[in-house]
Amino acid sequence: MTALYAHIEPADDPAFIWLRTSAGPKPERKPAMLVARSELNAVLLMLFDAAQTGAGTC
């Protein structure tokens, strides 16, 4: 099983959140993504799927 660490912060617009992810708790996180709150579930599922398949790894 692959772990995915997510950091979620409120954005200035209440309809959005800032989402940062990393493969571990210590490594530097990727740049923040501005995500609509209504799409958060879909975005997290996409990230989990990508982590499990190894997509997006360098």
GROMACS .gro file of C-alpha atoms in nm:
model
   58
    1MET     CA    1   0.000   0.000   0.000
    2THR     CA    2   0.127   0.346  -0.090
    3ALA     CA    3   0.082   0.635   0.152
    4LEU     CA    4  -0.025   0.979   0.037
    5TYR     CA    5   0.011   1.276   0.269
    6ALA     CA    6  -0.222   1.571   0.216
    7HIS     CA    7  -0.223   1.915   0.373
    8ILE     CA    8  -0.546   2.111   0.331
    9GLU     CA    9  -0.580   2.484   0.402
   10PRO     CA   10  -0.875   2.717   0.355
   11ALA     CA   11  -0.853   2.955   0.060
   12ASP     CA   12  -0.971   3.317   0.059
   13ASP     CA   13  -1.280   3.207  -0.134
   14PRO     CA   14  -1.491   2.972   0.083
   15ALA     CA   15  -1.578   2.764  -0.224
   16PHE     CA   16  -1.212   2.654  -0.258
   17ILE     CA   17  -0.932   2.496  -0.054
   18TRP     CA   18  -0.554   2.474  -0.102
   19LEU     CA   19  -0.429   2.115  -0.127
   20ARG     CA   20  -0.062   2.012  -0.101
   21THR     CA   21   0.048   1.650  -0.128
   22SER     CA   22   0.362   1.445  -0.077
   23ALA     CA   23   0.467   1.081  -0.072
   24GLY     CA   24   0.602   1.109   0.283
   25PRO     CA   25   0.564   1.324   0.593
   26LYS     CA   26   0.911   1.481   0.567
   27PRO     CA   27   0.978   1.548   0.196
   28GLU     CA   28   0.898   1.883   0.048
   29ARG     CA   29   0.541   1.896  -0.072
   30LYS     CA   30   0.436   1.966  -0.428
   31PRO     CA   31   0.311   2.317  -0.508
   32ALA     CA   32  -0.038   2.383  -0.376
   33MET     CA   33  -0.340   2.311  -0.593
   34LEU     CA   34  -0.651   2.527  -0.566
   35VAL     CA   35  -0.941   2.281  -0.551
   36ALA     CA   36  -1.314   2.350  -0.544
   37ARG     CA   37  -1.460   2.207  -0.224
   38SER     CA   38  -1.728   2.037  -0.432
   39GLU     CA   39  -1.455   1.848  -0.624
   40LEU     CA   40  -1.236   1.751  -0.327
   41ASN     CA   41  -1.358   1.388  -0.312
   42ALA     CA   42  -1.291   1.336  -0.684
   43VAL     CA   43  -0.945   1.496  -0.661
   44LEU     CA   44  -0.844   1.285  -0.360
   45LEU     CA   45  -0.963   0.965  -0.531
   46MET     CA   46  -0.763   1.057  -0.843
   47LEU     CA   47  -0.451   1.116  -0.630
   48PHE     CA   48  -0.496   0.784  -0.446
   49ASP     CA   49  -0.539   0.599  -0.776
   50ALA     CA   50  -0.225   0.765  -0.915
   51ALA     CA   51  -0.027   0.677  -0.601
   52GLN     CA   52  -0.132   0.311  -0.622
   53THR     CA   53  -0.039   0.277  -0.989
   54GLY     CA   54   0.284   0.475  -0.957
   55ALA     CA   55   0.165   0.737  -1.206
   56GLY     CA   56   0.335   1.072  -1.175
   57THR     CA   57   0.649   0.943  -1.009
   58CYS     CA   58   0.986   1.071  -1.119
   0.00000   0.00000   0.00000
